[in-house]
Amino acid sequence: MTHRCTQDSCFVDTTCALGHFDRLECEHWKAIDEVDEDNSTGVPESTSDVPWNGYSLGTSDLAILGGRGQPIVVGIVGPPDSGKTSLLAFVYMWLLKYGTLGEWQFAGSWTLAGWESIVRHSRWTGEPPPSFPPHTTSAGRHPGVLHVTLRHAADLGVLDVLFTDAPGEWFTQWSKVPGDPAVAGARWVIEHSDVLLLLIDSAALADADKLPKARQASRDLIERLAAKGRCNLAVVWTKDDVMVPTVARESVQRACTDFIPGAPVLKTTVELPATIEACFVRALTIARSTTAAGEPIEPQLSDDPFLAFRGINVDS
């Protein structure tokens, strides 16, 4: 045989995988000498049968989840160093240890490499000792998106959840200039999330040097989110084991009461890991109620039982 196909999915004893009746017309049907020469001059590109690589998803990758159903997007919003990436690291380590979030059981992920890249600094593997994840870089224009699949323990329903991981600098700038092209990633998180977790950094408010800037950043975000009309959000005080001066705490609480009075207020601390789990369970509850309320309901156009029938799986 003087020729062979260079495609691994095509075999000489079957028809051409690309549909050519005459194999000589196919660009991949080459003389053996040409194939050997190509292999000696270069390394073939590695290919994959899946459309993702296991790291954080980009916004253009989210369509691959649509075939199974509409995923829930949990947007984590807050000033720089307020604990956004650390909370994500905790969620992953909690799922590794317990396998559940409330009544939801872990059932898989398309971004395991992305999760691992976040928690690798938190594992004790020798020197240096474990630490919190590094600051999320503000380079780029799109937020990272981490995925988990959860299965309900009672009804075995499957739920795809997407968690956003975006730098705090984006949200700080967005709160000042919402139309800034440089913060398109922040706008995507705000506009596409089914629930927003607005983080308030207790440690920054407790630091006399950081207090003025941290308080102003938190108030700006609260007021801007209120102006956007976002009601599906929760206020999360992170690092709640740190004592915040009463004046500073009351100032932020007053802003929440004035601008987002219906938002639940949650407190989290690594000293009580269950508080962080409860925070994300509450986020799932808010997100599911939001998406359920937004599902279109097909109108019943007739009182005749035959004409009104829409299938045994549809509630009348």
Short mmCIF file of N, CA, C and O in Angstrom, two decimals, residues 253-308:
data_model
loop_
_atom_site.label_atom_id
_atom_site.label_comp_id
_atom_site.label_asym_id
_atom_site.label_seq_id
_atom_site.Cartn_x
_atom_site.Cartn_y
_atom_site.Cartn_z
N GLN A 253 -24.42 48.91 57.69
CA GLN A 253 -25.75 48.35 57.91
C GLN A 253 -26.84 49.35 57.55
O GLN A 253 -27.89 48.98 56.98
N ARG A 254 -26.61 50.62 57.82
CA ARG A 254 -27.59 51.65 57.50
C ARG A 254 -27.74 51.78 55.99
O ARG A 254 -28.86 51.96 55.48
N ALA A 255 -26.63 51.66 55.26
CA ALA A 255 -26.70 51.71 53.80
C ALA A 255 -27.50 50.53 53.26
O ALA A 255 -28.29 50.69 52.32
N CYS A 256 -27.31 49.36 53.85
CA CYS A 256 -28.08 48.18 53.42
C CYS A 256 -29.56 48.38 53.69
O CYS A 256 -30.41 48.07 52.84
N THR A 257 -29.89 48.92 54.86
CA THR A 257 -31.30 49.14 55.21
C THR A 257 -31.95 50.17 54.30
O THR A 257 -33.11 50.03 53.89
N ASP A 258 -31.19 51.20 53.94
CA ASP A 258 -31.75 52.28 53.11
C ASP A 258 -31.92 51.87 51.66
O ASP A 258 -32.91 52.26 51.01
N PHE A 259 -30.96 51.10 51.10
CA PHE A 259 -30.94 50.87 49.66
C PHE A 259 -31.38 49.45 49.27
O PHE A 259 -31.96 49.25 48.21
N ILE A 260 -31.08 48.45 50.09
CA ILE A 260 -31.48 47.08 49.77
C ILE A 260 -32.13 46.45 51.02
O ILE A 260 -31.62 45.47 51.57
N PRO A 261 -33.25 46.99 51.44
CA PRO A 261 -33.85 46.57 52.71
C PRO A 261 -34.28 45.11 52.75
O PRO A 261 -34.35 44.51 53.82
N GLY A 262 -34.58 44.51 51.60
CA GLY A 262 -35.06 43.13 51.61
C GLY A 262 -33.97 42.09 51.54
O GLY A 262 -34.26 40.89 51.61
N ALA A 263 -32.72 42.51 51.44
CA ALA A 263 -31.63 41.54 51.28
C ALA A 263 -31.30 40.87 52.62
O ALA A 263 -31.10 41.56 53.62
N PRO A 264 -31.22 39.53 52.64
CA PRO A 264 -30.81 38.86 53.87
C PRO A 264 -29.35 39.17 54.19
O PRO A 264 -28.54 39.39 53.29
N VAL A 265 -29.03 39.20 55.46
CA VAL A 265 -27.67 39.49 55.91
C VAL A 265 -27.08 38.22 56.52
O VAL A 265 -27.65 37.66 57.47
N LEU A 266 -25.96 37.76 55.98
CA LEU A 266 -25.31 36.54 56.43
C LEU A 266 -23.92 36.87 56.97
O LEU A 266 -23.31 37.87 56.57
N LYS A 267 -23.43 36.03 57.86
CA LYS A 267 -22.10 36.22 58.43
C LYS A 267 -21.31 34.94 58.27
O LYS A 267 -21.82 33.84 58.53
N THR A 268 -20.05 35.08 57.84
CA THR A 268 -19.20 33.91 57.62
C THR A 268 -17.85 34.09 58.28
O THR A 268 -17.34 35.22 58.39
N THR A 269 -17.28 33.01 58.71
CA THR A 269 -15.95 33.00 59.29
C THR A 269 -15.36 31.60 59.17
O THR A 269 -16.10 30.61 59.29
N VAL A 270 -14.05 31.53 58.94
CA VAL A 270 -13.40 30.22 58.86
C VAL A 270 -13.36 29.55 60.21
O VAL A 270 -13.12 28.34 60.30
N GLU A 271 -13.59 30.32 61.28
CA GLU A 271 -13.64 29.73 62.62
C GLU A 271 -14.86 28.83 62.78
O GLU A 271 -14.83 27.88 63.56
N LEU A 272 -15.91 29.12 62.02
CA LEU A 272 -17.13 28.30 62.04
C LEU A 272 -17.45 27.94 60.59
O LEU A 272 -18.23 28.64 59.92
N PRO A 273 -16.84 26.87 60.06
CA PRO A 273 -17.02 26.53 58.64
C PRO A 273 -18.47 26.36 58.22
O PRO A 273 -18.82 26.64 57.08
N ALA A 274 -19.33 25.94 59.14
CA ALA A 274 -20.74 25.73 58.78
C ALA A 274 -21.40 27.04 58.36
O ALA A 274 -22.39 27.02 57.62
N THR A 275 -20.87 28.19 58.81
CA THR A 275 -21.47 29.46 58.41
C THR A 275 -21.25 29.71 56.92
O THR A 275 -22.11 30.32 56.26
N ILE A 276 -20.14 29.25 56.37
CA ILE A 276 -19.86 29.44 54.94
C ILE A 276 -20.72 28.49 54.12
O ILE A 276 -21.26 28.86 53.07
N GLU A 277 -20.86 27.25 54.60
CA GLU A 277 -21.75 26.33 53.89
C GLU A 277 -23.16 26.88 53.86
O GLU A 277 -23.84 26.87 52.82
N ALA A 278 -23.64 27.39 55.01
CA ALA A 278 -24.99 27.93 55.09
C ALA A 278 -25.17 29.11 54.14
O ALA A 278 -26.25 29.30 53.57
N CYS A 279 -24.11 29.88 53.92
CA CYS A 279 -24.18 31.02 53.02
C CYS A 279 -24.48 30.55 51.59
O CYS A 279 -25.35 31.12 50.91
N PHE A 280 -23.79 29.51 51.13
CA PHE A 280 -23.99 29.04 49.77
C PHE A 280 -25.30 28.25 49.63
O PHE A 280 -25.91 28.26 48.56
N VAL A 281 -25.72 27.58 50.68
CA VAL A 281 -27.03 26.93 50.63
C VAL A 281 -28.12 27.99 50.48
O VAL A 281 -29.07 27.82 49.70
N ARG A 282 -27.97 29.10 51.20
CA ARG A 282 -28.95 30.20 51.07
C ARG A 282 -28.91 30.78 49.66
O ARG A 282 -29.95 31.13 49.08
N ALA A 283 -27.71 30.88 49.08
CA ALA A 283 -27.59 31.41 47.71
C ALA A 283 -28.32 30.51 46.73
O ALA A 283 -29.01 31.00 45.83
N LEU A 284 -28.20 29.21 46.87
CA LEU A 284 -28.90 28.28 45.99
C LEU A 284 -30.41 28.43 46.13
O LEU A 284 -31.15 28.37 45.14
N THR A 285 -30.87 28.60 47.37
CA THR A 285 -32.30 28.77 47.61
C THR A 285 -32.83 30.02 46.93
O THR A 285 -33.89 29.99 46.28
N ILE A 286 -32.11 31.13 47.06
CA ILE A 286 -32.54 32.39 46.43
C ILE A 286 -32.53 32.25 44.92
O ILE A 286 -33.46 32.66 44.22
N ALA A 287 -31.45 31.65 44.37
CA ALA A 287 -31.33 31.52 42.92
C ALA A 287 -32.43 30.64 42.34
O ALA A 287 -33.00 30.95 41.30
N ARG A 288 -32.74 29.54 43.01
CA ARG A 288 -33.78 28.63 42.50
C ARG A 288 -35.15 29.30 42.55
O ARG A 288 -35.96 29.12 41.64
N SER A 289 -35.43 30.07 43.58
CA SER A 289 -36.71 30.76 43.64
C SER A 289 -36.80 31.84 42.57
O SER A 289 -37.87 32.09 42.02
N THR A 290 -35.65 32.45 42.24
CA THR A 290 -35.65 33.48 41.20
C THR A 290 -35.89 32.89 39.83
O THR A 290 -36.70 33.38 39.05
N THR A 291 -35.19 31.79 39.51
CA THR A 291 -35.35 31.18 38.19
C THR A 291 -36.73 30.54 38.04
O THR A 291 -37.32 30.57 36.97
N ALA A 292 -37.25 29.98 39.14
CA ALA A 292 -38.58 29.37 39.06
C ALA A 292 -39.64 30.43 38.80
O ALA A 292 -40.59 30.21 38.05
N ALA A 293 -39.46 31.60 39.42
CA ALA A 293 -40.44 32.66 39.23
C ALA A 293 -40.40 33.21 37.81
O ALA A 293 -41.39 33.72 37.30
N GLY A 294 -39.24 33.05 37.16
CA GLY A 294 -39.11 33.60 35.82
C GLY A 294 -39.47 32.64 34.72
O GLY A 294 -39.41 32.98 33.54
N GLU A 295 -39.86 31.40 35.02
CA GLU A 295 -40.19 30.44 33.99
C GLU A 295 -41.54 30.79 33.36
O GLU A 295 -42.52 31.05 34.05
N PRO A 296 -41.60 30.81 32.01
CA PRO A 296 -42.87 31.13 31.36
C PRO A 296 -43.90 30.04 31.58
O PRO A 296 -43.58 28.86 31.59
N ILE A 297 -45.13 30.44 31.76
CA ILE A 297 -46.22 29.50 31.98
C ILE A 297 -47.12 29.52 30.75
O ILE A 297 -47.62 30.58 30.36
N GLU A 298 -47.31 28.38 30.15
CA GLU A 298 -48.15 28.30 28.96
C GLU A 298 -49.61 28.51 29.35
O GLU A 298 -50.12 27.85 30.26
N PRO A 299 -50.29 29.46 28.73
CA PRO A 299 -51.69 29.73 29.11
C PRO A 299 -52.62 28.61 28.69
O PRO A 299 -52.40 27.93 27.68
N GLN A 300 -53.63 28.38 29.48
CA GLN A 300 -54.66 27.40 29.14
C GLN A 300 -55.74 28.13 28.35
O GLN A 300 -56.44 29.01 28.87
N LEU A 301 -55.87 27.78 27.06
CA LEU A 301 -56.72 28.54 26.15
C LEU A 301 -58.14 27.99 26.02
O LEU A 301 -58.96 28.55 25.31
N SER A 302 -58.44 26.87 26.69
CA SER A 302 -59.76 26.29 26.56
C SER A 302 -60.14 25.57 27.83
O SER A 302 -59.28 25.04 28.55
N ASP A 303 -61.45 25.56 28.13
CA ASP A 303 -61.95 24.80 29.27
C ASP A 303 -62.25 23.36 28.90
O ASP A 303 -62.52 22.53 29.78
N ASP A 304 -62.22 23.05 27.61
CA ASP A 304 -62.48 21.69 27.16
C ASP A 304 -61.30 20.81 27.57
O ASP A 304 -60.14 21.12 27.24
N PRO A 305 -61.52 19.71 28.31
CA PRO A 305 -60.41 18.86 28.77
C PRO A 305 -59.52 18.36 27.64
O PRO A 305 -58.30 18.26 27.80
N PHE A 306 -60.12 18.05 26.49
CA PHE A 306 -59.34 17.53 25.38
C PHE A 306 -58.41 18.62 24.81
O PHE A 306 -57.23 18.41 24.59
N LEU A 307 -58.96 19.83 24.60
CA LEU A 307 -58.19 20.91 24.01
C LEU A 307 -57.19 21.50 25.00
O LEU A 307 -56.16 22.06 24.60
N ALA A 308 -57.48 21.39 26.30
CA ALA A 308 -56.58 21.97 27.31
C ALA A 308 -55.45 21.03 27.69
O ALA A 308 -54.51 21.43 28.37
#
